[in-house]
XYZ file of C-alpha atoms in Angstrom:
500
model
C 0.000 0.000 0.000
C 1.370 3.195 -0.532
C 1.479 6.353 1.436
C 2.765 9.667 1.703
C 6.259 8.920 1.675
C 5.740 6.903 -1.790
C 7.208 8.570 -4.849
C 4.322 10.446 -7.042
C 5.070 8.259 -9.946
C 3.578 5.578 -7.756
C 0.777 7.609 -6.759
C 0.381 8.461 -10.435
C 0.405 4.985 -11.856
C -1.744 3.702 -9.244
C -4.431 6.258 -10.473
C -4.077 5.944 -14.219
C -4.506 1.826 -13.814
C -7.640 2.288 -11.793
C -8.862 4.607 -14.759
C -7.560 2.091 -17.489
C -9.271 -0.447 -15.085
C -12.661 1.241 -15.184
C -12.505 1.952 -19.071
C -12.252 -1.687 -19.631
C -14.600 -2.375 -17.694
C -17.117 -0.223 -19.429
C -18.499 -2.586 -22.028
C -19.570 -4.698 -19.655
C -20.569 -2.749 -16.995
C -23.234 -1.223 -19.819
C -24.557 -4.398 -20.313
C -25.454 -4.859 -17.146
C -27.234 -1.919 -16.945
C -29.087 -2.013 -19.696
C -29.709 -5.917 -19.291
C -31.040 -4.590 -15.472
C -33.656 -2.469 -17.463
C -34.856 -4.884 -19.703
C -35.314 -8.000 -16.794
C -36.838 -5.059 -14.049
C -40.140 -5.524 -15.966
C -40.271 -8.916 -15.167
C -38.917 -9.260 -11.313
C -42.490 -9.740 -9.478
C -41.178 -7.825 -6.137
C -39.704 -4.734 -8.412
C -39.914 -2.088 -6.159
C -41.538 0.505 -8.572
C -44.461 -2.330 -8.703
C -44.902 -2.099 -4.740
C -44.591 1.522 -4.517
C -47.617 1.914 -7.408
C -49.806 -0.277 -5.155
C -49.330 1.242 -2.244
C -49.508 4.591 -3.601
C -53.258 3.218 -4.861
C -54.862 3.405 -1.794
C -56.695 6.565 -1.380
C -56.281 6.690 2.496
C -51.927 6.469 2.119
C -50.308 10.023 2.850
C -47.088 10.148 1.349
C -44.225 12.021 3.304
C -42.024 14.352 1.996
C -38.375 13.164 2.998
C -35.270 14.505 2.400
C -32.240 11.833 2.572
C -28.756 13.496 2.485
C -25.697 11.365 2.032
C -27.342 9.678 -1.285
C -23.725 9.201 -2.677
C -23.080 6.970 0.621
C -24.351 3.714 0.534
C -26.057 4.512 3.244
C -28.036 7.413 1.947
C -28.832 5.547 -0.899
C -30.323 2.341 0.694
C -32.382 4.472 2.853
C -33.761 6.483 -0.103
C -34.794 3.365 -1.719
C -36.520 2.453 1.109
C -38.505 5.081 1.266
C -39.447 5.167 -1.910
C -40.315 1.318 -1.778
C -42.639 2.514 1.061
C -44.506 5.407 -1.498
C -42.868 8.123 -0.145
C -41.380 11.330 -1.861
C -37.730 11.174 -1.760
C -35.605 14.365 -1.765
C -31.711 13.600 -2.282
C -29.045 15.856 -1.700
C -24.928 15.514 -0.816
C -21.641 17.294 -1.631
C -20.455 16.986 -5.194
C -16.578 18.128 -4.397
C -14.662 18.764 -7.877
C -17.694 19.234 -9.477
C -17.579 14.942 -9.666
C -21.584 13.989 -9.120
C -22.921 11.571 -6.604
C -23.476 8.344 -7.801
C -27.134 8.476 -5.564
C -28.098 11.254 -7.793
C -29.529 9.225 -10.666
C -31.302 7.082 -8.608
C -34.931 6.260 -10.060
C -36.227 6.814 -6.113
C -34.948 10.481 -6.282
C -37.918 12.921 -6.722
C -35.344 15.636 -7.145
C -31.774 15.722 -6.159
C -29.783 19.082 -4.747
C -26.050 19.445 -4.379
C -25.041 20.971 -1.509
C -22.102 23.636 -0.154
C -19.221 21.484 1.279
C -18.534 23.263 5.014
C -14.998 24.615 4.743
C -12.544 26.694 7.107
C -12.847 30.334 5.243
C -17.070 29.674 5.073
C -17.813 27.696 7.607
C -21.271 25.930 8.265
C -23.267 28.681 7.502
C -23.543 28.461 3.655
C -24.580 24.166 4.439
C -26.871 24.830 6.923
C -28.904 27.478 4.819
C -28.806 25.304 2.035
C -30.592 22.911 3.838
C -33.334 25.001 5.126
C -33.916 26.683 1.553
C -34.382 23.122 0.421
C -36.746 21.664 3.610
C -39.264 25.010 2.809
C -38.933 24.421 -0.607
C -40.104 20.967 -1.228
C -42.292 21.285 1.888
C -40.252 18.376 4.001
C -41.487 16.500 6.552
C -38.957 14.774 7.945
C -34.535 14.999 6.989
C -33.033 11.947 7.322
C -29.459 12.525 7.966
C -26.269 10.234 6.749
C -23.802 12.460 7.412
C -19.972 11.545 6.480
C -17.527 11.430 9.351
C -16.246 15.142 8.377
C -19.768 16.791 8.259
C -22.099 15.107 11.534
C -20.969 18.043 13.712
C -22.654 20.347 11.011
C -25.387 18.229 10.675
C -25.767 18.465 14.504
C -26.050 22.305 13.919
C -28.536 22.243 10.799
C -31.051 20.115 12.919
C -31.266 22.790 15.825
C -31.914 25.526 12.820
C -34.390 23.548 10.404
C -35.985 22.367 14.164
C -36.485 25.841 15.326
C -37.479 27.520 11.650
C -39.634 25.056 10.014
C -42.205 21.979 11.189
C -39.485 19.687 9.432
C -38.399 16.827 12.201
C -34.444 16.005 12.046
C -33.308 12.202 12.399
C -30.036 13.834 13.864
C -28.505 14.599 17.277
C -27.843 17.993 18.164
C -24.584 19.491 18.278
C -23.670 18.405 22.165
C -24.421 15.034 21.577
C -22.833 14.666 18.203
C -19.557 16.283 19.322
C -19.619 14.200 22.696
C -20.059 11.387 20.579
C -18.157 12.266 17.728
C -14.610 12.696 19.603
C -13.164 9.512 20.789
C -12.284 11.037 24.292
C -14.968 12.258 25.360
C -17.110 9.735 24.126
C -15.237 7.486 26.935
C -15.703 9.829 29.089
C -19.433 9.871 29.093
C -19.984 6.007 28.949
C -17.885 6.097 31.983
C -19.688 8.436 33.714
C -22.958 6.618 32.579
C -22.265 3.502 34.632
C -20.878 1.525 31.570
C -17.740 -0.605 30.990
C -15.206 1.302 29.301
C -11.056 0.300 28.250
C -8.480 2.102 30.035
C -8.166 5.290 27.674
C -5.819 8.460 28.240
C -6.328 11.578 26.839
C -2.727 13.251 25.916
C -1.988 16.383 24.337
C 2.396 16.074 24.308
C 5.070 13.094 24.251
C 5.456 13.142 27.540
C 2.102 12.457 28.510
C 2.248 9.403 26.360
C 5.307 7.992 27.723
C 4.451 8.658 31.373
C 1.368 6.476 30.889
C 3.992 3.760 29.018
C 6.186 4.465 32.242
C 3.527 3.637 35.362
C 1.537 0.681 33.845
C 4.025 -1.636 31.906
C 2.190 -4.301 31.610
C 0.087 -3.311 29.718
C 0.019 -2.604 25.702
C -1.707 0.142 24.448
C -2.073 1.348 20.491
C -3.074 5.601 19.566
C -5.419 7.506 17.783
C -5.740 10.702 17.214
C -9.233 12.409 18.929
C -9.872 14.402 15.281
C -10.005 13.218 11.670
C -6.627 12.413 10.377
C -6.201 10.130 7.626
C -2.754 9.945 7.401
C -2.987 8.053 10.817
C -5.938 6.510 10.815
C -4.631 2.634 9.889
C -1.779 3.103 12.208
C -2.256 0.366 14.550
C 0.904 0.177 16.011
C 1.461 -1.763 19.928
C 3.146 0.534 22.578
C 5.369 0.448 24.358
C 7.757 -1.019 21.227
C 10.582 -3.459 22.149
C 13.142 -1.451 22.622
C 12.541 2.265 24.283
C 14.612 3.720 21.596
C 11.933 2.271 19.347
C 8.944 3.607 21.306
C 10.786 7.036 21.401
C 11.005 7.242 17.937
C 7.382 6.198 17.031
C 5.532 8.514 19.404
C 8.745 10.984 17.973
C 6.545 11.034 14.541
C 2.682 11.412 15.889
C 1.872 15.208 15.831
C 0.451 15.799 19.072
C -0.210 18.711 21.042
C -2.973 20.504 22.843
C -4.827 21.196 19.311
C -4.316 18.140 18.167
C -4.796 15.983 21.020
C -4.739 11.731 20.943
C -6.086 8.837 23.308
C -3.785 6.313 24.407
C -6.046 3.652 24.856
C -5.822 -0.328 26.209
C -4.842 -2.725 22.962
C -7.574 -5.228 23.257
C -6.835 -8.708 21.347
C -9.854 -9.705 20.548
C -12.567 -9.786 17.557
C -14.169 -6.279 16.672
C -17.583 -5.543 16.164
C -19.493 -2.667 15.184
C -23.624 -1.719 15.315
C -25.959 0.620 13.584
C -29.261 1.740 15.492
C -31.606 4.076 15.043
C -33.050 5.907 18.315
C -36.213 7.711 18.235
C -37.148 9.672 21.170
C -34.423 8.010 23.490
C -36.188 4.287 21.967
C -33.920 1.733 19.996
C -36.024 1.600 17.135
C -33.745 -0.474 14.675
C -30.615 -2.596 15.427
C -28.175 -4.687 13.933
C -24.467 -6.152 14.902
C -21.922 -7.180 12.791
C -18.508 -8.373 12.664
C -16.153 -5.505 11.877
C -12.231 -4.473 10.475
C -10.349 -1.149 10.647
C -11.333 -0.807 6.658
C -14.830 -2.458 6.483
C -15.891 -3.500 3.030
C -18.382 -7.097 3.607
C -21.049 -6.948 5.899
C -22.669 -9.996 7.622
C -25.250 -9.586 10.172
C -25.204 -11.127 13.318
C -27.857 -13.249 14.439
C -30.285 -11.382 16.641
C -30.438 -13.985 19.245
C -26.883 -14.418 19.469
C -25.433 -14.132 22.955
C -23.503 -10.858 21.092
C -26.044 -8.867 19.704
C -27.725 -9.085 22.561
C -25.379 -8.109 24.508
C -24.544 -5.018 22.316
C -27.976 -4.427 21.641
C -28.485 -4.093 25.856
C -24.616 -1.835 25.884
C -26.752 0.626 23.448
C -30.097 0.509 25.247
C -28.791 1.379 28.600
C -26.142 3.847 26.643
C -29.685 5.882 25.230
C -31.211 5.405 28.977
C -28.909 6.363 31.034
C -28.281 9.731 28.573
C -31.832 10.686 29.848
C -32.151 12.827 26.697
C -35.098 11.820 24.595
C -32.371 11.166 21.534
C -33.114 11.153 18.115
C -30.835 9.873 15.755
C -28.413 7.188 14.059
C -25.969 5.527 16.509
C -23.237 2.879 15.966
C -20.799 1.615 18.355
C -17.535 -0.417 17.555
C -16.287 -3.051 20.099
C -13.711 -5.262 20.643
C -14.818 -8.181 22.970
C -12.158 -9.713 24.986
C -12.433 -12.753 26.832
C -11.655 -13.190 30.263
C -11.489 -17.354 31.834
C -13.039 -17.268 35.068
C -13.433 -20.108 37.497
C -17.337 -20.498 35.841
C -15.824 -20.672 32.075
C -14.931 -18.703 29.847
C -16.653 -14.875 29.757
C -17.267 -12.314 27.182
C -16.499 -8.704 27.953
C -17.611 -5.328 25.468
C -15.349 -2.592 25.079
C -16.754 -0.053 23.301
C -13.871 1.702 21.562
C -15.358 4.772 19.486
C -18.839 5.476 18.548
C -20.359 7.136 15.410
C -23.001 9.417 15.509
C -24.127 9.062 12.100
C -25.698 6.418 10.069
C -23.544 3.145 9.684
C -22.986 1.241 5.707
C -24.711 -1.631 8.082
C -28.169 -0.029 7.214
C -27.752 -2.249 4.119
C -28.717 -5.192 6.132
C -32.303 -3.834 6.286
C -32.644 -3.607 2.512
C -36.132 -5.734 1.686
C -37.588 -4.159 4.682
C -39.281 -0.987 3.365
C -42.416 -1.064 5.782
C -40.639 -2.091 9.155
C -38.030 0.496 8.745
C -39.820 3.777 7.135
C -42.414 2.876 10.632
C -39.027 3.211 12.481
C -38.518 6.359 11.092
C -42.292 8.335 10.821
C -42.898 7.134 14.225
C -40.422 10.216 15.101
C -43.391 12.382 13.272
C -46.139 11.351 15.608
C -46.891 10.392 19.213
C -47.979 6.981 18.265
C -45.894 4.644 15.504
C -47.000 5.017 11.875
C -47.598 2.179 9.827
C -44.845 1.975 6.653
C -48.030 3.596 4.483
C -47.659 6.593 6.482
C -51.152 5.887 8.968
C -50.804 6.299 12.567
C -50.897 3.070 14.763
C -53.137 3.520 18.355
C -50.594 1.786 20.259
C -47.016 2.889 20.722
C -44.372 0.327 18.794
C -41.782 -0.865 21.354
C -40.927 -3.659 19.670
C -37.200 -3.259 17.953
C -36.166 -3.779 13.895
C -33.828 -6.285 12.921
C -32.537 -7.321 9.749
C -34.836 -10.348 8.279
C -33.019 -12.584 6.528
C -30.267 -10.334 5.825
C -27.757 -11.195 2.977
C -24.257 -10.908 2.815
C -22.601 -7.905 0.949
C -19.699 -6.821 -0.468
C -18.683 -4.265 -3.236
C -17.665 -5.611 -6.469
C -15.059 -2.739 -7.464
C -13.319 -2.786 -4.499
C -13.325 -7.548 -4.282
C -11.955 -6.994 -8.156
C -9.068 -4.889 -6.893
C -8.533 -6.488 -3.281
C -8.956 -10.035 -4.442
C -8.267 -10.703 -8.085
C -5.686 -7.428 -9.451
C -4.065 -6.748 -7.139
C -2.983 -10.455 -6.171
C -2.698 -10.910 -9.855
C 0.339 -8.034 -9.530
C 1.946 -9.875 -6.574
C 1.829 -13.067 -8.198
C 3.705 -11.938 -11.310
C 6.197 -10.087 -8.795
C 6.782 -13.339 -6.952
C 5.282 -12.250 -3.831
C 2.639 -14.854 -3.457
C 1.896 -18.017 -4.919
C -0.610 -19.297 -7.132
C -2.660 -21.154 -4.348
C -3.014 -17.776 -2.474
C -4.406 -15.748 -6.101
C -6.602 -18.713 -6.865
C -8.269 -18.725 -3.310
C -8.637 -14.782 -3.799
C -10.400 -15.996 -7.050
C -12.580 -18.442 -5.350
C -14.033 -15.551 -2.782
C -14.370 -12.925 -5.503
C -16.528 -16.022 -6.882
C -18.354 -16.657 -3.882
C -19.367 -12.849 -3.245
C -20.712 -12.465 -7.032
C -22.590 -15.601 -6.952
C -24.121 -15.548 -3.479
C -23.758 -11.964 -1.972
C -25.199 -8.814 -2.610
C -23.293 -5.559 -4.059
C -23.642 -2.567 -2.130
C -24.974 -0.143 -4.352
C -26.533 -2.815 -7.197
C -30.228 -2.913 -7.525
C -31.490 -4.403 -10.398
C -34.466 -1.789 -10.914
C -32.210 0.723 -10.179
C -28.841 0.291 -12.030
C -27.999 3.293 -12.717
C -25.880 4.577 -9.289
C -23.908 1.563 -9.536
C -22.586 2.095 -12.842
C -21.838 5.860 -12.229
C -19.876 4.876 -9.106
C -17.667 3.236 -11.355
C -17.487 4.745 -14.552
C -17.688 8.214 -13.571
C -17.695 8.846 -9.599
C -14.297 6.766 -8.957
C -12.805 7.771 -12.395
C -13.080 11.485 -12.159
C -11.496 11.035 -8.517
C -8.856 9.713 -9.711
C -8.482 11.881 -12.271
C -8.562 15.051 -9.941
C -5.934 13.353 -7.519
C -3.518 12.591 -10.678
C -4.112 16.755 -11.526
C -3.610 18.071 -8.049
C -1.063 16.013 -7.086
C -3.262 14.539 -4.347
C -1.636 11.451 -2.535
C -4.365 8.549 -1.239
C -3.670 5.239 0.480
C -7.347 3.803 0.440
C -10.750 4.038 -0.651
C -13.968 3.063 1.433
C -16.186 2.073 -1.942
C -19.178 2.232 0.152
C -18.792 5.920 1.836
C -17.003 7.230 -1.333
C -14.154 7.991 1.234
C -10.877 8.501 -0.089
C -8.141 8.390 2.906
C -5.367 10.865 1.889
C -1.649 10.295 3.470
C-alpha cells in the first residue's frame, strides 16, 4: 500500500490503472445496466411495482423526505426504502470537484440538490442554509441525515436551525451530543460516567504524557489515535510500548500531538471487533443490527439477533440511550472489541466499546427488503404513536425493535476486483505470493458475485452503480492525478478517499 512517503510516480500509476481499469470495464458494466432495465419488468417484487400499489390506496399520505448522504451507501439504501414505502424522496450531498454523486440518478430520487461542502474560510453557515432553503422548498417533513464522518458536527447544527425555523423533524442529534459522541475522548468519558464498561483510555496532548502512561503501567500494551479526523494516521495500529525504548521514542517521535491536536492512548484489546448501527427515536432503539467488523470495512454480515452478542450489544446501546436521559433522536453505531476473560465459571465475554459514530452506519444495508418495518421506524419520530410503513398512525405505541430479516451478505464488487483478483494478480507476477493464495482470492471474488449482494446494485435501479464506477471513482482519480493529491485507500461504500 502506498502512502505519503511513496514517490508520485507511484501515486500516479496507481491512479491511471484504476482509470484504465474502469474503461475496460465499461463494455460490460453497460450491459449490465441495460440488461437490469430490460429484466426489471419482469422481477415480481420490483420495487416501482410495490410503490404503485401502495400509492393506490386513497387513504396512504405520502411524506415528503429529504435523505442526504445519497452518494453513501447509506443514503442511498435508505432512499430506496422510502421510496419502496410510497414516499417522496428528496436527495441531496456534496459533489466536491464538481464529480456527481453516484445516488443522484437514482430512479427513487424525486429531485436531487447538491449541496455547499462546510470549509474553514465559510464555515457551516452556507450548508446549513442550504438545507433550510431546500426543507421550505419541497415542503419536508422529515430529513433523514447520513452524514460523512467530516460533516455530523454540522449536521448536529442544521437540525437545531431547520428544528427551530420550520415543522421539518431532524433524524439527527444535536450538536452536544454529536460532538460528545463524535470525539473519541470524550465519548469514553461519558460512557464512563454513565455507569458503563469502558477500556483504560488516556487523553494526551504532548510526548510526555504518552510515555508517562507507558512508564507507570508496563504491563500493559496500548495502540493511539488521534481524537480528530486524520487520515494519514488513521490505519496506524501500532502496539506501545515497542521493544526497545529507543523504538517507542522514535514512534511517538513522529505522531503530531499537542494541545490542538490531542490523541487517546487507549488499552490494545486482542480480541474480535464488532461494530452496530441503530436508530433511536425519542431516546427508543427503534432499529438494530451487529456485525462483525475491520479497521477498513468492506463485507457486511449480520449477526444473528439472538446471538449471545447482539444481545449483549444491543443491551450496551439501550442502557447507553437510557442512562443519557435525553429523549435522543438519531443514528448511533458503536464499535467493540470483545475480549475474553477465563473465570473459574468458564470462559466470559467482555464489550469494550472503543469509538462510537453518531451518524448512520454502511450496516443499514442489512435492512434492505424491509421498506415497511423500517420507514415505521422512522415516521414514528413524526407522531406520538408509531405510523404504519403507508404513512397511517398506529393507536398503540411500537416498542418492539427492527432487525434485519433474513439479511444477505454484501460486499462491493469494485473494491473484491481490486482487493482479491488485481491486485494479487500483480503480486503473483512479482513473486510475492503463490498461485494457491491468487486462486483462493479468485474463489471468494466467486463466492461474493454468486451468493452476496453488491452494495450499491439494484437491479431496478442500475444506474448509481454504474456511475460509481465509470464516472464517480474515475473522475477522482483523475482530480488526484491533476492536483497532485496522494491517497492510500478508498472506502467504496462511503465514497471515502483516505489521503496520506
Amino acid at each position: 500500500m502506498l502512502d505519503g512517503t511513496s514517490p508520485w510516480r507511484l501515486h500516479l500509476l496507481k491512479n491511471a490503472a484504476l482509470i484504465v481499469t474502469s474503461i475496460f470495464f465499461l463494455p460490460f458494466s453497460t450491459f449490465v445496466l441495460v440488461s437490469s432495465y430490460v429484466l426489471s419488468f419482469f422481477v415480481a417484487n420490483d420495487a416501482s411495482r410495490k410503490r404503485r400499489h401502495i400509492r393506490s390506496s386513497p387513504t396512504f399520505e405520502p411524506q415528503a423526505i429529504l435523505v442526504t448522504g445519497v452518494g453513501m451507501t447509506k443514503g442511498l439504501v435508505l432512499a430506496r426504502l422510502f421510496y419502496e414505502a410510497g414516499h417522496d424522496v428528496i436527495g441531496a450531498d456534496f459533489e466536491p470537484n464538481g464529480v456527481p454523486a453516484c445516488g443522484r440518478y437514482s430512479k427513487s430520487l424525486h429531485r436531487f440538490y447538491r449541496l455547499p461542502k462546510p470549509t474553514a474560510d465559510d464555515g457551516s453557515v452556507p450548508y446549513i442554509n442550504a438545507i433550510l432553503r431546500l426543507v421550505k422548498r419541497e415542503k419536508i417533513d422529515l430529513w433523514v441525515s447520513c452524514s460523512g464522518v467530516a460533516s455530523a458536527v454540522e449536521d448536529g447544527q442544521a437540525k437545531e436551525v431547520i428544528e427551530r425555523r420550520s415543522s421539518c423533524r431532524a433524524i439527527q442529534f444535536d450538536v452536544a451530543t454529536t460532538s460528545m459522541l463524535h470525539e473519541k475522548d470524550t465519548f469514553i468519558q461519558e460512557t464512563q460516567r454513565l455507569g458503563l464498561h469502558v477500556p483504560e483510555t488516556h487523553h494526551v496532548t504532548s510526548r510526555d504524557a504518552v510515555h508517562k502512561v507507558l512508564h507507570q503501567t508496563k504491563r500493559r500494551s496500548y495502540i493511539m489515535k488521534s481524537v480528530g479526523v486524520d487520515d494519514a494516521v488513521r490505519g496506524n495500529m501500532t502496539l506501545l510500548p515497542r521493544r526497545t525504548v529507543s523504538q517507542t521514542y522514535d514512534h511517538v517521535s513522529q505522531l503530531p500531538i499537542s494541545s490542538k491536536n490531542p490523541w487517546v492512548l487507549q488499552q490494545f484489546i486482542k480480541g474480535k471487533e464488532y461494530c452496530t448501527h441503530s436508530l433511536i427515536i425519542e431516546g427508543n432503539v427503534k432499529m438494530f443490527v451487529a456485525c462483525p467488523s475491520a479497521e477498513l470495512l468492506m463485507h457486511y454480515e449480520a449477526l444473528p439477533p439472538d446471538s449471545a452478542l447482539s444481545r449483549a450489544m444491543l443491551a450496551f446501546t439501550t442502557e447507553f440511550v437510557e442512562r443519557s436521559g435525553k429523549g435522543m433522536n438519531g443514528h448511533l453505531s458503536f464499535d467493540f472489541l470483545v475480549d475474553e476473560n477465563v473465570t473459574e465459571k468458564g470462559a466470559e465475554l467482555v464489550l469494550n466499546p472503543i469509538e462510537c459514530n453518531p451518524r448512520a452506519h454502511t450496516a443499514v444495508a442489512l435492512f434492505s427488503g424491509q421498506a415497511s418495518d423500517v420507514t415505521r421506524a422512522y415516521l414514528s419520530l413524526l407522531r406520538s404513536g408509531t405510523v404504519n410503513g403507508n404513512g397511517h398512525a398506529s393507536d398503540t405505541a411500537d416498542k418492539q425493535v427492527v432487525f434485519p430479516e433474513e439479511p444477505g451478505k454484501y460486499y462491493w464488487i469494485g473494491h473484491d476486483l481490486i482487493t482479491l483478483i488485481l491486485l494479487p494478480l500483480l503480486h503473483l507476477l512479482m513473486g510475492r505470493i503463490r498461485l494457491v493464495e491468487w486462486m483462493q482470492g479468485c474463489a471468494d471474488f466467486t463466492n461474493h458475485v454468486v451468493f452476496w449482494k453488491d452494495g450499491t446494485f439494484e437491479i431496478w435501479d442500475p444506474l448509481p452503480w454504474w456511475c460509481l464506477y465509470h464516472i464517480y471513482w474515475p473522475r477522482h482519480f483523475l482530480a488526484s492525478i491533476l492536483q497532485r493529491r496522494r491517497w492510500s485507500r478508498i472506502n467504496v461504500g462511503t465514497t471515502k478517499m483516505f489521503g496520506c
